Structure formats: C-alpha cells, structure tokens
Amino acid sequence: LFEMTGTGLAGVEDAGGLFLIDRRGGTPGSVVFPAMEGQRPLLVEVQALILETSLPSPRRSATGFDGGRLALLLAVLERRAGLAFGRYDVYISAVGGVRIADPGADLAVCMALVSAFRGQAVAEDMVVLGEVGLGGEVRQVAQTPRRLAEAARFGFAEAVVPDRGPAEAPLQLRLVSSLAHAVERSLGPDPAWLQLAASSARKPSVAFPGGDSDVVR
Amino acid sequence: LFEMTGTGLAGVEDAGGLFLIDRRGGTPGSVVFPAMEGQRPLLVEVQALILETSLPSPRRSATGFDGGRLALLLAVLERRAGLAFGRYDVYISAVGGVRIADPGADLAVCMALVSAFRGQAVAEDMVVLGEVGLGGEVRQVAQTPRRLAEAARFGFAEAVVPDRGPAEAPLQLRLVSSLAHAVERSLGPDPAWLQLAASSARKPSVAFPGGDSDVVR
Amino acid sequence: LFEMTGTGLAGVEDAGGLFLIDRRGGTPGSVVFPAMEGQRPLLVEVQALILETSLPSPRRSATGFDGGRLALLLAVLERRAGLAFGRYDVYISAVGGVRIADPGADLAVCMALVSAFRGQAVAEDMVVLGEVGLGGEVRQVAQTPRRLAEAARFGFAEAVVPDRGPAEAPLQLRLVSSLAHAVERSLGPDPAWLQLAASSARKPSVAFPGGDSDVVR
Amino acid sequence: LFEMTGTGLAGVEDAGGLFLIDRRGGTPGSVVFPAMEGQRPLLVEVQALILETSLPSPRRSATGFDGGRLALLLAVLERRAGLAFGRYDVYISAVGGVRIADPGADLAVCMALVSAFRGQAVAEDMVVLGEVGLGGEVRQVAQTPRRLAEAARFGFAEAVVPDRGPAEAPLQLRLVSSLAHAVERSLGPDPAWLQLAASSARKPSVAFPGGDSDVVR
Amino acid sequence: LFEMTGTGLAGVEDAGGLFLIDRRGGTPGSVVFPAMEGQRPLLVEVQALILETSLPSPRRSATGFDGGRLALLLAVLERRAGLAFGRYDVYISAVGGVRIADPGADLAVCMALVSAFRGQAVAEDMVVLGEVGLGGEVRQVAQTPRRLAEAARFGFAEAVVPDRGPAEAPLQLRLVSSLAHAVERSLGPDPAWLQLAASSARKPSVAFPGGDSDVVR
Amino acid sequence: LFEMTGTGLAGVEDAGGLFLIDRRGGTPGSVVFPAMEGQRPLLVEVQALILETSLPSPRRSATGFDGGRLALLLAVLERRAGLAFGRYDVYISAVGGVRIADPGADLAVCMALVSAFRGQAVAEDMVVLGEVGLGGEVRQVAQTPRRLAEAARFGFAEAVVPDRGPAEAPLQLRLVSSLAHAVERSLGPDPAWLQLAASSARKPSVAFPGGDSDVVR
C-alpha cells in the first residue's frame, strides 16, 4: 500500500559526507569508500560482520552490494590472501541504504572483510579505492581524482589506491599492486593467531590444480 | 483477473496515526516506528513473532520489510547483543500492509525482536527510530524532527533515538549509542532466564575470529 | 503465443456477488470475504484444503494470495490459537481467479484454515473481515461499511468483524478482539479430538522464549 | 539475439479449431478445453503425462499452465477423488504453445490427469469446462454459451459442464456437480486395479484432521 | 555498465543460412531446424550434449530454449521412445546465441537428444520440423512451406515433417506420425547396445499407472 | 536510495583499450576478448579462478557472463577436452564491470578456464575469439575484422580465431577448428600432471552413451 523510504538527498547542500555523521572510529569491519552518485562524489561506509556459522553451508548476505560479487571476492581472498571463510557466516552492508554497483568498491569490501576477520580496525582517516581482479591484482577506477578530492575535503588523510593511479592527490596515497599488498600496507602482516589458524586449516593436502604457480606476488 | 486491495489514504485528513487504531498495549513484540511516506509522516507498528522451530534450518519471514535486511539484523543482534535466534522461527510484519524500505526502521525491528524474544512489552507510549550498523552502533535518520513531532501529536511521550540527534523535541528523548544500549534503556538488563540460556547456549567454544575485540561498548 | 483468460467483469451490471453463484453450503474450509475491487465491493470465497503431508517439509501453496503472508498467518495460528500445521500440506485459494492483496482478508483466511482443519463448516450466511496482527489481535479494515452493505445486499445475515468497528450495520455483527476469540464465536470451542491432539502434540517440552507471557487473552 | 516464434493467428480466418488439426483420438491424457482468446473462442487441447518417479520428491511440470495451480489441483484430486500422485512425475502441457490463465480450464486439466493416470481415453468428441474448488465442487465459467457454440461448430457432440450452467446448448451436456462426479460421468467408475492400489496405498493410518467430514458427495 | 553483444542481422542480405557456416557434418547431437524470425525464415542448428552425471540429481541445461519444455520432452522420450536420461546430464543449445520459443522446434530438439544419446549423426542434408505432444504424436507447424523452401534454397535435400503436412515440397519429405516413428525413419532402429541397456535398466518392475495402454504406435 | 556506479565511457575518446590499463602479464586465468559494444570495438579481459571445493556440489559463479552458458562450456570442456571440473569451484569474471552476452566470447572463457586449471598463462599479446559448439567445434563470430583491427591497434600480435575466418588480418592468426585444437595451439599439449590426473580421475568405468563416437578430432 505505502512504500516507506527515508527521503533522499534532494536539496541537501553538502551531501558528500552525509553518511559519515555517526561513524564510530576504531570499529573493525568498517571501511570508507569514495563512491560516485552520477557526477557527484559521495563517501560511503562499507561494513562487514563475520560470525562462526551454525549452518551446513555458511550464509553470505550482501545488503546494497551484489551477492555474486561478494562470493567472488571471498574466493579471491581465499586464493590470493590465504583467508578461508568456509566456517563463517559473512555479512556485508553499505550504510544509509545506499546501493553500490561500482566494481571500484571491490577493494573496500575486501578490506572490510579482512578487518572484521582479524578484529583489527582500519585507520579512521583512510579511504579505500580499487577494483580487484581474480588474480588478486588491484585495478584503477574511473574518476579517481574527483573521488579523492571529496575525501580530502571531509578530512580524510590517506587513501589506498592502485599503484598506477594519479601522480599526486590532496591526501597521502598508499599505492598498492595487489590485494595482499593492500592488506599488508594498511593492516600490517597477519597476526600470529591467524597464521596459525591458516596453517592448520589448510594443510598441504589442499592442492590447487596447477600448484601455486598463479599466485600474484 | 482482479486485484483486491484495501483502498489507500487518499482523502483521509489525519492519516498519520491511521494504523494505530487497534493497537493493543502491553503486547510483547510490538514497536511503533515513525515512518515517512514521501513528505508525510506516518506512524507504523512493527510486530515480531518468535517460535521454536521444527525445521532443520529455521524460518525467517518478513512481510513489508526486506528479508535480507532481517537476516543481517539477526546477525547483529547475535554478535552485538548476545541473542541467538538459531533455534527459532522469526516473523516480522508491518501492520496495515505497509511496506518499509527505510534503514531508519532498523532499531524498531531489532527492539520488536528483543521484546518478543524476552516476552516483555515495550512501553506503550514509546516510538523507536534509528539505523543499526553492523558494529551495533545506532545511526541518525533523515527528517527526525518531523517524525518526532508527528509521534508527539498522537500522544507518544518517549522516543528512543541516536545520541547525536536533535537537541530538543516535543517528547522525552532516550539517547542511545548502540543496540545493546537501546535494549537496556528501554527494556532493562537481560532477565535472569535469558542470561542463563545465553551462557549455556554459547559456551567459550564459540570463538569468533579476532576474539571479542570488535564488540561495541 | 496466446494468453487464454476468462473475460472480466466489464459490463456486468450486478457483479458484487458474481463469484458466489456455485458456492456449496456446509463445506468446511470455505469462508466469504467482502473485498474491494477499487471502489467497488465484491464478495470473494476463500477456500482452504489441508492434507497430511508425505514430504519432509510440508507444502504451503497460495493461489490468489501472498505465500509469505500465508506462512505468517500459520505461525500466528500456531502461537495464538494452538493449531499446529507442521505435519500437513496447506492450500489456500481465492475462487474465480481473483487475486487478494488486502490485509483485511487475514481473518477470512485464518477462519478457512481452522474450518478445514476441524472439518467443521462456517455458517453459510456469514462473512468474515479483519486484519490479523502477530499478537493474534484482530484489526479494523478500510471501508468496512461499504463492504458490509454489499454482503447484506446479497443475503448474508452475519459478519465477524473487529470489536472496535462500526456501531451498527445492515446485518448482525459478531464483534471479536482476537483470533482465538473469532474462532470461538463462529465455530465454538475446540472439539475434544483437537484438544487431545494439541495436548499430545505440544507437550510442556515446547517452551517459547519468554514463556507464555505474550499470549493475547 | 533473435527470438524465434512461430507466427500467430493474424489473418487466419477460421482459427477456432486451429490446434486440433493433428489431434489423435483415443490417446489417454488428452482433453479439449473451449478457451477464450479475448473475445474469440479457441479450442485448446490439454495433455497430461504421468511417469513413475525416480526422484526423492516427484516432478511437477506445467507448460502453458500455472505450476502453483497444478499443485493445487493435484491436492484436490487426492483429497476429493482418491487419486494419489505422490510417487509419480506429472507433466501438463497446452498444445500449440498456448498459455492458459483461465480458472475455467481446471476441470479439463483434472480430467486429463485422471485419464492419463487410468490409461483410459476420454471420448474424442467431448469438451470439458469448469473451475474446480478446493471442496471438489465444479463451478461455472464466464461466456459458457459462446465456448460451447464454437465446440459444436467444430463437430464436438458432448460437453462436461457445471450442473447449474445453461439450460440448453448446441451439443449434449453432461451436467456435473463435483470432480468425482465428472470423472464418473465421463470415464466411468474406477477400474478394479486402481481401487486396489488406492486401498493399499492409503490405509486407515492416513487420518485427515477433522476426519472425512468435508468430502463433497 | 556495458552490454557486449555481437551485432545482429541488420543489413545482412542473405541471412537465412547465416548460422550454418561453420557446421561440421557427421557430429552426433546436431540437428538443423528451419525457424521463423518474424516473417523471415532462418536455419538454426540445435545441439545436444549428454554426459554421465556425477550429481545426485542430474543437470538439465537449456541455452536458447525453454528449460521447462526440455524437461517435458525428456519425459516424452522416456515414455514414448524408451530412452531413460535419469543418469545423464543433458545440455541443449541453439547455435549463434539464437533464442527459440517456437513449439515447432520440439522434434528437432528430440532428434538432437536421441542422436547424441546414440552417438549416431543425423544426415547432414536433413532438416527437422514438428511439435511433439505428450502422447508422442508429431504435430504440424505454422508456415511450413516457407520454412522448407528456405531449407531447399540452402541445399538441404530432406525434411522430417508431420505426416499430415504439405503434399509437395522442394525437397524430399519423410512423413512421420510419432516421435518413435521419426527416430526410426531418420536414425534407424535402436542399436543393439541401447536395446540391451533399455531392457536391463527398465525391468517389468517399472509399472506405469494404467499399464502400457497409452503408448502411441 | 542511491545507485552507485562508476561513470561510463561517455566522452572518452579512445576507449577501446580502456580496461587493459592494469592488466598484469603472465597471470594464469586471464584472456583478452575483442568485444563489440554496439558498433564500437572494446577489448575486455576475461578472468577465471579455480579453487578446490569444500561444498557437496561445487560452486559456479559468473560475473558479467551468463551462468547457464558457463555450465554448458564446462560440460563441453569435460567432454571434448578431457578436463573434469567436478571437484572445483569455478569463478568467471569480466574486468571493469562489463557484461558480455555475445557467444563469440565462448572460446575466451574456455581458454581462461584451461589456463587457470593448468596454472599456465596465455601469451600476453594474444586475443581469443570464437563461439564454441557442443561438439567442441569453434565457430565464426560477426564483425571479426573490426575486432581484430582494434586488437592490433592496441599492440596485440596474435589472435586465436576459427579456421574458416578472414584470409588476412593486421596481426598473426592462429586458425583453430576445435576447442582441443585451440588449447594445444596456444598452451601446448597437456602437462604430465594433468594427463596423470585425467587418467586416474576418469577410468574406463566412465562410459558415455554411444561410446566415444562423437568426439570431434
């Protein structure tokens, strides 16, 4: 009968940072992605939640993000960064009811997943931008300069971006070439408990076809 | 052949409280959410029903609310407020055939779920408003002043709202920062039987990746 | 290639009772609902069929009615009226290919289900009207006077309606406040065999969270 | 890229019997239904095929007919005519790529199912018309006279129709009140092997709620 | 973002045989169907692939053809031609990204399935045309003369068509009345290994309801 | 509320190679396909990722490519090139959020799958073009000359194309007639470990109907 939606941005003068008002710093699983809404930049918080599963096949739930793409990124994280999500329910959500169909959000989603998995927060003043390929490589995104300028305008100081990106920007760039590289440059090396879990969870019996020859380094 | 629908609000002069006419006070699982229908505020009752399941994987049913978002909120309730719905069928419905697509209803849905789970009614003269993030944080909602004014006009005396919200309002505000906070401020601490159930249901063997470091407090 | 549909009401002068021509009195599972087709009242027969299931998870089939809403009403019937449909396939259909999207049909659907379950017919000259909440409460429906007038015009003598409804009507009103109340006022108390089945089927081991405190009485 | 469809009736002068050209007489599972394509009558052959299943849950496939309605009619056949399809795959198809959304085809579909199940053909010069209710009753259909006139024009001599239908028609009417009645009037009583199968397949242990009190006789 | 499709037939002067350029003769599972694209004939290659399954329930995949209709034709092949596909994955595809919604392609699909199953190629210069009924009968198709003329123009010498079809045509007609008939007239009787497999796979224990009385001969 | 997409090609002057900027050479599972976006050629990178499965039925995920077509190509690879994907999760993605609905991408998808399976990269300066039939044959694609010219313009030196394709082109052509042929001409014969795996995985007990008579050689 009635469709209840919160009213949109119409008439809002400085909307670019609208959805960041209630962001809590220091929460694992939270990453800010500089999105484009048409020709207007908009900073969007991506959140991940990871829970040990009680189901035979674990749940993957994406709100405001394509479910198929989430499955694909989880596979890339497993293959290219050594994180196995097989025993966990995984939830991804974009704050504020926003819907993201931009492959440039891939790296932000991956970083939110790793951050939640490790229980380790990403720096509060950092934005993350990049498409992730199946080889684990990080790829450039359209309109990167406009996105970064908006992030700087709202006080962000650092940006994780693909390493062949713009030469200069109004905030500090962390240039990364691969997913594993991005994780290490923003969250540091794997904590000890994770390395332990990884080594016990995936023994040599887990053999990929073609061996390990296609890992991007 | 024919589509039978009840006729809408056209021509109804004071529609804001239309769906509250037959509300029964003191029923657990019932919470009032101050919604927006376009530019017009409308008070909507959200209801939850929880039944021990007889199925291998429990049922989640949402009428007038997005099913994916319900699954996500159940995960947040488990991770951030310690309520495990794994052995229960969960039903959520918006009264009057209304359809809600506003993330601002998150907190009302969560409160209805907790109220039904505990068998403890929310105060009759209270409305609930706020988006819930995966970190358990409660976030502001567009057009909060108009929503609260409408609630006051229909006799509501209290509102649970995000703690960085409006400084004053025509009814008493209960400012909350997180889901756990909202539960405690409106329903009180967990009853003894629930603490008992929680402690026996989720023993230390339930270890999250990254430990408990990302619980919002 | 071709879409075969029976032709509609266009040009039919007295359509309100069209679908009642072949109604058989005294059949359990049949209830008449006074619907609105736009601004025109139309009496629609709702039918329920219940069969012991041979499948691991029982079938729920709704023709001309929303399947999700049927699941929700079955949960309310279980929780609020003590009827367990877990071992039965359940079919609901609106006669004449009509499609109902009006929450005001909830009570008619519930009464059809109870009538089929008990094998006990509803009175032939009775119509049923009301939305059913998850608390088991019965709620008012838009345009009740026009609906009841049409029912009276086609010879119906009684109407089961929410108890805060219209003060007077052209037929006898049975005012009800809850689903359990409606069942008792139209079909009488549970027959002995059902009470027996209920008591053996749902022993004290079936404990709801929060105990029984939220049963509407 | 390309959508390959056979071209339609455009310009065909005497289309009413178009799809009967290759009908083979004496085939079990074949029944002719006098449909309406808008304001034009069209005779459509409905076919049923029944195969012992090799799957855990048997297959139900409907081409040109609603799958949910097929499931419902199978339940009515089980409850009201004693035919159990639980161990059989069931296929229904409308010949010529026609799509039927008219509840008036219910009885033709049911008769095709019974005919295939028994391995007994319906008379070649017979058409079948009627909606089937969940009580097993047969109900009238809009524009019955035009449909029957078209059937007579193409040489059909008999029509199975609801018993409160038209007083006279250009072919012989077999008036029926219920599904069981229609089966008996067109195919005769159950053959001995079927009665045997029925009695062994559904022993007294199969108890419906409410006993057998709602069987239409 | 972008939709990549090969460009269509626009401006192609002699498109009727476009998709036959790379056809390889002598491949089992390949059959040519004379389709209509609107008012223009177009020869389309239908291909079938059959693989022993490794799944609990075998896969049925149709590209450019309706999946429900494929399931139905497999049932007809089992019931009317004695071919059991229960242990095989079945794939059907129309070459060139063409999409077929014409029941006249039924017989071509069936012949492709039988050809792949037997590992025996259909004659290279043969087209196949006909709708298949659930009784196994082959039925006429609209615009048969135009379709056959196009086939002849591209060098096809034979056509398998329904036996009440056109009296003469620009290529040799093989008139068939049933699916079994069509198989025998184009591929010959079942090879010995298939008869053996059939007799061992489907022993007398496989009893259809109504016995074998409805097999079309 | 908002749909976040990266902005498109509008106004980009030399878009043909847009999505190749961040391509990493030497990565197994990556193949470049010369696509058409309407009348404009566009070089698209197709990527495959293959992971040993942990699920009872392995996952098949296609982003920007039809999932049904992926299943079909996997069956062709198994039947015609001897690669069994039954124990592996398979992911296919088109870089840059591009969506491919052109059957001419079949061969590129197959080559990406084989490359990932073997852990062996395709040559960096090679594009791949061709539709794949169920018989394993490679078929021509519309507008091949324009596609190849664009590839040459961006520095590609070789193209794998169907063997009845254009006589000359601005880059070196590797003419192939079948899928197996294409694999051998671009990646060389199967490595020893794969032959070993194949011979142990698929023993003679795996018998196709009709034997091996329909393998394309």
Short mmCIF file of C-alpha atoms in Angstrom, two decimals, chain C residues 1-2, chain D residues 1-9 96-97, chain E residues 33-42 44 64-66 98-105 129 141-144 147:
data_model
loop_
_atom_site.label_atom_id
_atom_site.label_comp_id
_atom_site.label_asym_id
_atom_site.label_seq_id
_atom_site.Cartn_x
_atom_site.Cartn_y
_atom_site.Cartn_z
CA LEU C 1 1.64 -17.15 -28.19
CA PHE C 2 -1.85 -16.70 -26.87
CA LEU D 1 19.75 -12.00 -30.30
CA PHE D 2 16.83 -13.39 -32.17
CA GLU D 3 13.58 -14.62 -30.74
CA MET D 4 12.23 -17.48 -32.82
CA THR D 5 8.49 -17.90 -32.50
CA GLY D 6 6.01 -19.45 -34.84
CA THR D 7 3.80 -16.71 -36.26
CA GLY D 8 0.38 -16.25 -34.70
CA LEU D 9 -3.20 -16.29 -35.80
CA GLY D 96 0.49 -25.26 -29.80
CA GLY D 97 2.43 -23.11 -27.34
CA PHE E 33 15.66 -26.58 -37.50
CA PRO E 34 14.00 -24.26 -40.05
CA ALA E 35 12.91 -21.42 -37.75
CA MET E 36 10.95 -18.22 -38.39
CA GLU E 37 12.36 -14.89 -37.20
CA GLY E 38 9.17 -12.88 -37.55
CA GLN E 39 8.28 -13.27 -41.22
CA ARG E 40 11.79 -14.30 -42.26
CA PRO E 41 12.93 -17.95 -42.31
CA LEU E 42 16.25 -18.72 -40.62
CA VAL E 44 19.17 -22.76 -36.84
CA GLY E 64 18.27 -20.52 -26.08
CA PHE E 65 15.44 -22.94 -25.33
CA ASP E 66 12.91 -23.16 -22.50
CA VAL E 98 19.59 -17.59 -31.02
CA ARG E 99 16.59 -17.98 -28.69
CA ILE E 100 13.81 -20.38 -29.75
CA ALA E 101 10.28 -20.06 -28.32
CA ASP E 102 8.53 -21.97 -31.11
CA PRO E 103 6.95 -25.35 -30.24
CA GLY E 104 7.77 -26.33 -33.83
CA ALA E 105 11.35 -26.95 -32.65
CA LEU E 129 10.29 -29.76 -38.10
CA VAL E 141 3.74 -26.20 -37.51
CA ALA E 142 2.72 -22.81 -38.89
CA GLN E 143 4.30 -21.63 -42.17
CA THR E 144 5.79 -25.00 -43.04
CA ARG E 147 10.44 -22.90 -43.89
#
